[in-house]
């Protein structure tokens, strides 16, 4: 999108200069032109973050029908299903081969005996029927390339596809319509997770390829380098999956889970195609990796919306450093995923679940946070290497706050009324969501956090901005449709841990791309405080020049903001003009502004408008990293 934007603007500028604008030359539309639309996908059904169970973290690829049905039964018997954990998802390891005369996928019936149909075919229909009969939903797994992650990365993989090279090509590539029709139509699955190892790992240089075990493909994705990733090609493959799903499931009753681990600029396009999208590489059951996955999603609060959620990967609650001997860590993991609106997908062998574990996974108050109808991912009110404070605005206007101690020793932190955007001069009530304990403070309170502890509270108090909501309190309703990134950069903020499988071998984990520079709530795209002409804004939206933000308006009558180029912008020469649109109609506009100018107030009546768009147009299409601020941006009644 960013490159298209740049080309579009450069073309428009040069044609305008030469007076050459013709109908044909308008072919590349200006992406900053308001559309009056909400562009987050309406395909699929995930108005709230999906919840359920997946086989991968519990069993790796060693999955079979007995284990799967035991998990399904446990979800029902323990009451977790009634609390929302409904998806039962098969991950890698289910497939046997692709039949060559007709391209049909065959299931490993040794592991899934009910899939044997007698006519030489195999079908998951008996299994999905059983799951549906239990009130559950069923999920399946595939890869967008020809081969799976297990084939690419794990030599001793259980349940590896069998046969010759072509028979072992079990991924969707060249079979999108057929496989989607089979899995989501004939077999009746409700969710499909689509991995990307087949377009990432099958380079001609790979020994598995050069030795003749697999065919070369691309690679289209280089996990570490966007410059070596064919973003349009990757996106187009997932777009074709979307079309196949729409054809197969016209009732729109499915979930598309994109598994590209934050690569291929998926952050900027998943919201138009998928219902959940992985923001990082796989989680593993240790604290450092949990922090890594947390960080990959925690600063992308504006990229998670109803029907398209950030997915920092599945829960590891119950295992390793999140087992019941590490209750502090297990609770933190659960609380943080709940606050981030992450899909809550259990990855534990449910046959072994203890009451203690169930009390964590089944905590009603935390599930309610995750499933809150407001659909707002928590926003970082304090962002540090040691402590972080996350605040989530709920559908009823109330708040939840989580205070995370990232370190291995105890710390004291201060929670302030300002973190919560509540008044300092009246009482603020806290309800601890683990213990139910209630407390009250005014202005600020000192809280003690044990090592790796996350305190999480429901909050009630008097709003500092009583007339409506700041946009930064409703990230689920703000969509950076065009984020203005010209040259994507790797994200330096994501925790780079000591990987258990690598330790200090190699030169460590590097910053990788994952959305650095995207719009933020209450921060600039690079994590600075919002500041225009020396004026600080504790609330607001930080974006880049040449961006267009869509805002859903739930009945508010007025939009107000104080706008300008942020003081953190590097270029003193850039000029930016700010404009507000209501259902495509211009309702307020600033003049051209430069860095250092005082903030300009924009006020606009927006009553009756469904979509408000905030456009920050630069004087050049190639402005790089010019931060702009919609200070104190709010919708008021
Ligand atoms: C990738 C995915 C995991 C899992 C495995 C299966 O690593 O990121 O979530 O699906 O593949 O092989």
XYZ file of C-alpha atoms and ligand atoms in Angstrom:
649
model
C 0.000 0.000 0.000
C 2.748 2.424 0.909
C 4.586 1.956 -2.365
C 1.346 2.308 -4.306
C 0.604 5.458 -2.366
C 3.970 6.925 -3.153
C 3.700 6.085 -6.842
C 0.139 7.411 -6.941
C 1.068 10.700 -5.351
C 4.206 11.165 -7.414
C 2.272 10.457 -10.596
C -0.521 12.791 -9.588
C 1.989 15.547 -8.776
C 3.898 15.229 -12.040
C 0.745 15.012 -14.161
C -0.690 18.035 -12.405
C 2.523 19.925 -13.164
C 2.360 19.094 -16.864
C -1.390 19.498 -17.127
C -1.575 15.950 -18.429
C -4.327 14.573 -16.240
C -6.588 12.367 -18.332
C -9.045 9.644 -17.468
C -6.522 6.891 -18.163
C -3.933 8.512 -15.954
C -6.318 8.379 -13.035
C -6.027 4.588 -13.123
C -4.010 4.531 -9.877
C -6.479 6.040 -7.397
C -5.177 8.322 -4.699
C -5.328 6.166 -1.565
C -5.822 9.252 0.578
C -9.146 9.996 -1.076
C -11.856 9.229 1.477
C -14.028 6.236 0.678
C -16.702 6.580 3.339
C -16.131 2.881 4.014
C -14.829 0.759 6.867
C -12.263 -1.409 5.106
C -11.742 -4.082 7.791
C -12.941 -7.340 6.277
C -16.606 -8.263 6.626
C -15.851 -11.799 5.447
C -15.864 -14.537 8.031
C -17.243 -14.435 11.540
C -15.072 -13.223 14.379
C -16.912 -10.287 15.934
C -15.069 -11.258 19.137
C -11.681 -12.985 19.434
C -12.101 -16.709 18.654
C -11.687 -19.070 21.639
C -10.946 -22.753 21.665
C -8.267 -25.412 21.636
C -5.586 -26.374 19.110
C -3.509 -29.532 18.968
C -0.109 -27.972 18.227
C 1.161 -26.726 21.608
C -0.152 -29.856 23.330
C 0.907 -32.580 20.899
C 2.999 -31.023 18.174
C 2.134 -33.046 15.061
C 1.497 -36.241 17.019
C -2.238 -35.700 16.874
C -4.977 -38.262 16.523
C -8.697 -38.581 16.874
C -8.590 -39.901 20.411
C -6.573 -36.959 21.693
C -8.684 -34.495 19.794
C -11.987 -35.902 21.007
C -10.640 -36.063 24.568
C -9.900 -32.351 24.340
C -13.357 -31.700 22.927
C -15.008 -33.711 25.687
C -12.953 -31.951 28.348
C -13.938 -28.535 27.013
C -17.575 -29.536 27.377
C -17.270 -31.433 30.688
C -15.244 -28.734 32.449
C -17.601 -25.984 31.378
C -14.921 -24.230 29.343
C -16.968 -24.661 26.169
C -19.929 -22.949 27.801
C -17.561 -20.097 28.673
C -16.705 -19.660 24.989
C -13.898 -22.127 24.195
C -15.686 -23.680 21.226
C -13.203 -24.149 18.393
C -11.412 -27.504 18.380
C -8.627 -27.124 15.859
C -6.477 -29.754 14.208
C -3.021 -28.360 13.430
C -0.209 -29.889 11.348
C 0.038 -33.687 11.079
C -3.392 -34.810 9.843
C -2.693 -35.379 6.182
C -1.517 -38.501 4.434
C -1.069 -37.408 0.822
C -2.562 -35.725 -2.213
C -4.113 -38.316 -4.528
C -2.714 -37.844 -8.000
C -5.585 -38.780 -10.291
C -7.858 -36.050 -8.953
C -5.769 -33.971 -6.520
C -7.954 -34.906 -3.547
C -6.319 -34.722 -0.119
C -6.338 -37.950 1.864
C -6.441 -38.068 5.645
C -4.117 -40.175 7.801
C -6.729 -42.733 8.815
C -4.306 -44.574 11.118
C -4.626 -41.494 13.342
C -8.206 -40.586 12.398
C -10.024 -43.908 11.916
C -13.449 -42.298 11.564
C -12.197 -40.587 8.395
C -12.165 -43.902 6.456
C -15.237 -43.847 4.242
C -15.147 -47.262 2.595
C -15.142 -46.024 -0.993
C -11.393 -45.425 -0.885
C -11.921 -41.801 0.010
C -11.381 -40.222 3.363
C -13.538 -37.600 5.001
C -13.426 -35.552 8.164
C -17.196 -35.167 8.007
C -17.913 -37.800 10.689
C -15.487 -35.991 12.996
C -16.838 -32.492 12.366
C -20.382 -33.853 12.748
C -19.473 -35.210 16.152
C -17.891 -31.918 17.212
C -20.877 -29.974 15.957
C -23.150 -32.379 17.795
C -21.338 -31.451 20.998
C -22.026 -27.773 20.371
C -18.434 -27.171 19.280
C -16.814 -25.850 16.143
C -14.085 -27.529 14.148
C -10.834 -26.114 12.793
C -8.354 -27.425 10.249
C -4.879 -26.483 9.098
C -3.182 -25.992 5.748
C -0.325 -24.110 4.117
C -0.437 -21.523 1.365
C 2.561 -23.144 -0.354
C 2.908 -26.705 -1.639
C 4.413 -28.022 1.564
C 3.847 -27.687 5.278
C 5.910 -26.296 8.121
C 6.546 -29.799 9.386
C 7.939 -30.823 6.024
C 10.095 -27.713 5.877
C 11.506 -27.659 9.369
C 11.095 -30.899 11.300
C 12.903 -34.023 10.138
C 11.509 -36.329 12.844
C 7.993 -35.040 12.429
C 5.197 -37.432 13.358
C 2.474 -37.674 10.746
C 4.576 -36.467 7.844
C 2.807 -36.717 4.456
C 3.797 -39.821 2.496
C 4.435 -40.865 -1.094
C 6.310 -39.307 -3.978
C 7.142 -35.628 -4.378
C 3.764 -34.750 -5.884
C 1.805 -36.820 -3.362
C 3.579 -35.027 -0.548
C 2.456 -31.626 -1.890
C -0.403 -31.229 0.539
C -0.488 -27.412 0.662
C -2.987 -25.140 -1.064
C -0.714 -23.875 -3.832
C -2.383 -24.595 -7.209
C -5.284 -26.241 -5.305
C -6.883 -23.336 -3.468
C -10.424 -23.785 -4.785
C -10.356 -27.566 -4.569
C -8.931 -27.752 -1.048
C -11.061 -24.964 0.395
C -14.106 -26.640 -1.156
C -13.091 -29.942 0.406
C -12.130 -28.765 3.880
C -14.604 -25.965 4.427
C -17.397 -27.329 2.244
C -17.507 -31.124 2.080
C -15.813 -31.707 5.428
C -17.632 -28.866 7.149
C -14.826 -27.204 9.092
C -15.561 -23.787 10.592
C -12.039 -22.412 10.851
C -8.961 -22.762 8.705
C -5.471 -21.774 9.796
C -3.241 -21.180 6.800
C 0.465 -21.297 7.421
C 3.154 -20.033 5.063
C 6.214 -22.289 5.370
C 5.707 -23.609 1.843
C 6.347 -20.137 0.424
C 9.115 -19.392 2.877
C 11.334 -22.422 3.205
C 11.443 -24.188 -0.161
C 14.214 -22.262 -1.891
C 16.219 -24.081 -4.568
C 19.213 -23.944 -2.188
C 17.411 -25.818 0.575
C 18.968 -29.289 0.860
C 15.492 -30.843 1.031
C 14.832 -29.307 -2.366
C 18.206 -29.845 -4.027
C 18.148 -33.492 -2.901
C 14.836 -33.922 -4.727
C 12.602 -34.401 -1.681
C 10.458 -31.342 -2.406
C 9.922 -28.998 -5.345
C 11.327 -25.483 -5.148
C 8.884 -22.623 -4.664
C 10.000 -19.003 -4.449
C 10.680 -18.241 -1.700
C 8.070 -15.504 -1.671
C 8.683 -14.699 2.002
C 11.976 -13.880 3.649
C 11.083 -13.718 7.316
C 13.942 -11.350 8.124
C 13.918 -9.159 5.038
C 10.985 -7.379 3.504
C 13.162 -6.379 0.566
C 13.420 -10.069 -0.285
C 9.697 -10.695 0.183
C 7.195 -10.528 -2.667
C 4.442 -8.868 -0.656
C 1.892 -8.531 -3.515
C 2.313 -12.191 -4.485
C 1.832 -13.367 -0.897
C -1.146 -11.135 -0.386
C -2.669 -12.320 -3.643
C -2.513 -15.959 -2.564
C -4.436 -15.176 0.621
C -6.847 -13.005 -1.377
C -7.617 -16.039 -3.518
C -8.252 -18.091 -0.410
C -10.694 -15.370 0.662
C -12.555 -15.647 -2.643
C -12.684 -19.435 -2.403
C -14.029 -19.206 1.149
C -16.686 -16.721 0.109
C -17.804 -19.088 -2.665
C -17.715 -22.176 -0.461
C -19.402 -20.573 2.549
C -21.860 -17.977 1.280
C -23.411 -17.883 4.757
C -20.117 -16.244 5.861
C -19.919 -18.529 8.906
C -16.212 -19.325 9.134
C -12.897 -18.021 10.468
C -9.784 -17.474 8.357
C -6.652 -17.564 10.500
C -3.571 -16.193 8.710
C -0.277 -17.595 9.976
C 2.512 -15.479 8.473
C 4.231 -14.661 11.786
C 4.222 -10.880 11.154
C 6.241 -11.296 7.928
C 5.323 -10.052 4.423
C 3.929 -6.790 5.821
C 0.909 -8.858 6.855
C 0.218 -6.297 9.558
C -0.915 -3.799 6.937
C -3.167 -6.135 4.892
C -4.416 -8.958 7.129
C -7.228 -6.738 8.377
C -8.701 -6.668 4.894
C -8.514 -10.452 4.465
C -8.285 -12.483 7.647
C -10.154 -12.837 10.926
C -6.990 -13.293 12.956
C -3.372 -12.906 11.961
C -0.178 -14.045 13.653
C 2.117 -11.197 14.673
C 5.233 -13.239 15.452
C 7.026 -16.545 15.261
C 5.835 -19.412 17.423
C 5.452 -18.987 21.141
C 7.280 -21.472 23.337
C 6.571 -22.252 26.961
C 8.990 -19.812 28.506
C 8.756 -16.280 29.852
C 11.129 -14.616 27.402
C 9.322 -15.987 24.397
C 5.993 -14.920 25.847
C 7.387 -11.370 26.146
C 8.537 -11.515 22.535
C 5.107 -12.568 21.305
C 3.397 -10.046 23.570
C 5.533 -7.214 22.192
C 4.793 -8.232 18.629
C 1.130 -7.360 19.175
C 1.044 -4.927 22.102
C 1.961 -1.814 20.098
C -0.453 -2.594 17.298
C -3.601 -1.677 19.134
C -4.963 0.096 16.046
C -4.557 -3.009 13.887
C -7.017 -5.192 15.818
C -10.719 -4.803 15.166
C -13.901 -6.794 15.447
C -13.620 -9.494 12.762
C -9.829 -9.168 12.413
C -7.628 -9.645 15.475
C -3.931 -9.598 16.257
C -2.810 -13.137 17.089
C 0.350 -13.316 19.226
C -0.023 -17.122 19.012
C -1.771 -19.719 21.107
C -1.796 -19.985 24.887
C 0.887 -22.076 26.543
C -0.864 -21.926 29.905
C -0.266 -25.287 31.622
C 3.160 -26.030 30.188
C 6.807 -25.246 31.062
C 7.176 -21.853 32.666
C 3.392 -21.453 32.548
C 2.491 -24.649 34.400
C 0.742 -24.636 37.749
C 4.083 -24.548 39.562
C 4.506 -21.133 37.882
C 1.141 -19.706 38.678
C 2.320 -16.107 38.492
C 3.556 -16.593 34.925
C 0.524 -18.619 33.867
C -1.815 -15.924 35.140
C 0.236 -13.196 33.461
C 0.125 -14.981 30.114
C -3.648 -15.400 30.393
C -4.291 -11.839 31.589
C -2.140 -10.272 28.880
C -3.739 -12.304 26.094
C -7.149 -11.319 27.443
C -6.207 -7.629 27.500
C -4.789 -7.759 23.968
C -7.965 -9.297 22.556
C -5.820 -12.191 21.417
C -7.673 -15.295 20.298
C -7.721 -17.536 23.388
C -6.672 -20.876 21.972
C -5.677 -23.418 24.621
C -2.646 -25.582 23.828
C -2.746 -28.098 26.654
C -3.541 -31.808 26.867
C -6.938 -31.305 28.446
C -6.994 -34.875 29.788
C -4.483 -33.665 32.392
C -6.080 -30.345 33.269
C -6.181 -29.719 37.028
C -8.748 -27.546 38.805
C -6.036 -24.952 39.320
C -5.327 -24.781 35.595
C -9.032 -24.635 34.818
C -9.415 -21.737 37.231
C -6.878 -19.781 35.176
C -8.210 -20.643 31.730
C -11.776 -20.383 32.957
C -11.539 -17.116 34.881
C -14.865 -15.513 33.995
C -13.737 -11.959 34.530
C -10.727 -12.339 32.244
C -12.753 -14.089 29.567
C -15.244 -11.228 29.783
C -12.423 -8.740 29.190
C -11.252 -10.629 26.136
C -14.785 -10.997 24.841
C -15.918 -7.473 25.655
C -18.231 -6.199 22.938
C -16.263 -2.961 22.582
C -13.559 -4.867 20.717
C -10.790 -2.575 21.947
C -7.322 -4.032 22.335
C -5.613 -2.611 25.426
C -3.467 0.481 24.912
C -0.092 0.937 26.582
C -0.429 3.720 29.128
C 3.112 3.129 30.359
C 5.679 1.318 28.246
C 8.932 0.266 29.870
C 11.441 -2.569 29.784
C 10.648 -3.315 33.428
C 6.985 -2.478 33.807
C 4.116 -1.961 31.420
C 0.622 -0.692 32.084
C -2.140 -1.698 29.695
C -5.542 -0.008 29.721
C -8.557 -1.362 27.905
C -11.759 0.601 27.425
C -14.847 -1.574 27.683
C -18.138 -1.412 25.852
C -19.891 0.058 28.897
C -17.333 2.875 29.093
C -15.611 1.221 32.050
C -11.958 0.287 32.046
C -9.656 -2.566 32.823
C -6.000 -2.166 33.660
C -3.159 -4.674 33.727
C 0.211 -3.934 35.317
C 2.963 -6.260 34.146
C 6.279 -6.882 35.863
C 8.485 -8.146 33.052
C 11.406 -8.806 35.380
C 12.418 -11.743 37.554
C 12.423 -9.680 40.771
C 9.749 -7.757 42.698
C 9.015 -4.128 41.785
C 6.757 -1.305 42.928
C 4.817 0.673 40.354
C 2.501 3.647 40.555
C -0.841 3.540 38.860
C -2.202 7.034 38.268
C -5.583 8.463 37.384
C -3.921 9.830 34.238
C -3.045 6.314 33.030
C -6.753 5.552 33.168
C -7.906 8.917 31.753
C -9.906 9.344 34.936
C -10.206 12.396 37.176
C -7.574 12.839 39.848
C -9.926 14.461 42.320
C -12.413 11.679 42.842
C -12.158 8.094 44.002
C -11.173 5.309 41.642
C -12.368 1.789 42.447
C -10.331 -1.273 41.589
C -11.555 -4.861 41.566
C -8.785 -7.458 41.367
C -9.868 -9.945 38.720
C -7.989 -12.872 40.269
C -8.967 -12.381 43.914
C -12.082 -10.221 43.714
C -10.492 -7.870 46.280
C -11.732 -4.310 46.089
C -9.813 -1.143 46.812
C -10.081 2.573 46.189
C -7.545 5.304 45.535
C -7.432 8.939 44.556
C -4.856 10.382 42.142
C -2.341 7.530 42.372
C -1.635 4.298 44.125
C 1.532 2.314 44.762
C 1.259 -1.327 43.749
C 3.656 -4.129 44.553
C 4.299 -6.677 41.826
C 6.013 -9.996 42.473
C 8.434 -11.319 39.855
C 6.614 -11.849 36.539
C 3.312 -10.860 38.104
C 0.497 -9.146 36.246
C -2.082 -7.418 38.374
C -5.334 -6.975 36.532
C -8.301 -4.897 37.687
C -11.674 -3.671 36.618
C -11.750 0.068 37.172
C -14.522 2.533 37.875
C -14.082 6.277 38.245
C -15.033 9.655 36.827
C -13.867 10.190 33.268
C -11.449 13.065 32.685
C -13.197 13.622 29.344
C -16.855 13.147 30.194
C -18.320 14.381 26.898
C -17.379 11.330 24.846
C -14.414 9.096 24.074
C -10.919 9.848 22.967
C -10.121 7.944 19.777
C -7.247 6.356 21.671
C -9.852 4.814 23.984
C -11.580 3.131 21.052
C -8.787 1.545 19.005
C -11.171 -1.164 17.795
C -13.037 1.559 15.910
C -9.981 3.266 14.400
C -8.411 1.693 11.334
C -5.224 3.002 9.722
C -6.441 2.212 6.195
C -3.309 3.887 4.807
C -0.513 4.193 7.307
C 1.937 6.331 5.346
C 4.905 4.003 5.734
C 7.195 4.520 2.738
C 10.082 2.192 3.511
C 9.126 -0.341 6.186
C 11.664 -0.725 8.980
C 12.343 -3.538 11.424
C 10.767 -3.134 14.859
C 13.443 -2.467 17.472
C 11.042 -2.680 20.417
C 10.223 -6.388 20.418
C 11.881 -8.365 23.228
C 14.768 -10.419 21.919
C 15.158 -13.272 24.326
C 17.467 -16.131 24.986
C 15.883 -18.780 22.825
C 15.790 -22.142 24.562
C 16.674 -23.985 21.367
C 19.547 -21.658 20.428
C 20.835 -20.126 23.633
C 23.680 -17.739 22.648
C 24.664 -19.645 19.526
C 24.646 -17.373 16.489
C 24.502 -13.608 16.783
C 21.129 -13.424 18.448
C 17.631 -12.486 17.418
C 17.430 -9.380 15.297
C 14.765 -6.745 15.020
C 12.421 -7.958 12.317
C 9.681 -6.158 10.483
C 6.331 -6.337 12.127
C 4.657 -3.031 11.701
C 7.081 -0.461 13.124
C 5.858 2.957 12.023
C 2.174 2.047 12.056
C -0.282 4.431 13.691
C -0.524 4.327 17.495
C -2.874 5.312 20.271
C -1.383 7.845 22.721
C 2.088 7.598 21.143
C 3.839 8.481 17.937
C 4.403 5.607 15.514
C 7.891 5.353 17.020
C 6.765 5.217 20.629
C 7.373 8.850 21.608
C 4.946 11.042 23.547
C 2.659 13.120 21.349
C 3.804 16.746 21.141
C 2.978 19.563 18.739
C 4.834 22.892 18.904
C 5.867 22.155 22.487
C 2.328 21.238 23.559
C 2.027 17.726 25.035
C -0.975 15.515 24.423
C -1.594 12.632 26.784
C -4.380 11.442 24.485
C -4.359 11.302 20.748
C -3.493 9.313 17.676
C 0.034 9.318 16.306
C 0.404 8.614 12.604
C 2.629 9.434 9.648
C 2.189 11.972 6.902
C 0.231 10.586 3.949
C -2.026 8.499 6.129
C -5.769 7.966 6.140
C -7.510 6.686 9.250
C -11.051 5.353 9.211
C -13.104 5.840 12.378
C -16.443 4.142 13.003
C -18.886 6.538 14.551
C -21.306 4.946 17.005
C -23.716 7.848 17.191
C -21.416 10.683 18.264
C -22.231 14.214 17.132
C -18.946 16.039 17.153
C -15.339 15.361 16.266
C -12.568 17.472 17.778
C -8.777 17.326 17.656
C -5.759 19.597 17.828
C -3.511 18.678 14.984
C -0.031 19.276 13.686
C 3.271 17.782 12.661
C 4.697 16.106 15.740
C 7.796 17.621 17.298
C 9.509 14.239 16.810
C 9.354 14.567 12.988
C 12.852 14.692 11.556
C 12.242 16.870 8.514
C 11.848 20.629 9.076
C 10.796 21.060 5.416
C 7.815 18.743 5.276
C 4.379 20.319 5.030
C 1.214 18.508 6.034
C -2.439 19.460 5.740
C -5.047 17.803 7.970
C -8.573 17.131 6.816
C -11.599 15.453 8.381
C -14.294 13.749 6.320
C -17.713 12.534 7.410
C -19.037 9.780 5.137
C -16.724 11.091 2.432
C -17.643 14.775 2.840
C -14.982 17.262 3.944
C -16.027 18.796 7.252
C -12.852 20.414 8.580
C -9.415 21.219 7.228
C -6.220 22.867 8.411
C -3.838 24.903 6.308
C -0.428 23.519 5.369
C 1.556 23.082 8.562
C 5.229 22.702 9.347
C 7.054 21.285 12.332
C 6.995 23.662 15.265
C 3.661 25.243 14.375
C 1.210 25.467 17.239
C -1.537 22.829 17.170
C -4.558 23.788 15.104
C -8.014 22.994 16.434
C -10.296 21.068 14.091
C -13.935 20.757 15.100
C -16.584 19.180 12.989
C -20.194 18.142 13.354
C -20.427 14.452 12.449
C -23.952 13.643 13.528
C -25.422 10.835 11.454
C -22.114 10.046 9.732
C -21.099 6.382 9.910
C -17.458 6.743 8.944
C -15.157 9.594 9.783
C -11.835 9.763 7.983
C -8.759 11.579 9.155
C -6.369 12.408 6.351
C -2.910 13.865 6.917
C -1.693 14.740 3.441
C 1.956 15.580 2.932
C 3.187 18.022 0.318
C 5.160 15.156 -1.207
C 4.243 11.511 -1.586
C 7.641 10.273 -0.491
C 7.802 11.966 2.909
C 9.650 9.499 5.082
C 8.779 9.148 8.748
C 7.106 12.529 9.198
C 5.144 11.966 12.385
C 1.819 13.737 12.732
C -0.450 14.001 15.732
C -4.209 14.103 16.080
C -3.932 15.534 19.589
C -6.788 14.941 22.034
C -8.788 13.544 19.114
C -12.241 12.700 20.449
C -15.767 11.924 19.461
C -18.309 13.672 21.632
C -21.994 13.268 22.196
C 4.224 -23.149 12.184
C 3.116 -22.373 12.897
C 2.713 -23.113 14.156
C 2.306 -24.539 13.830
C 3.399 -25.246 13.065
C 2.966 -26.604 12.524
O 5.387 -23.136 12.915
O 3.536 -21.072 13.187
O 1.680 -22.418 14.815
O 1.115 -24.505 13.078
O 3.822 -24.467 11.944
O 3.979 -27.237 11.809
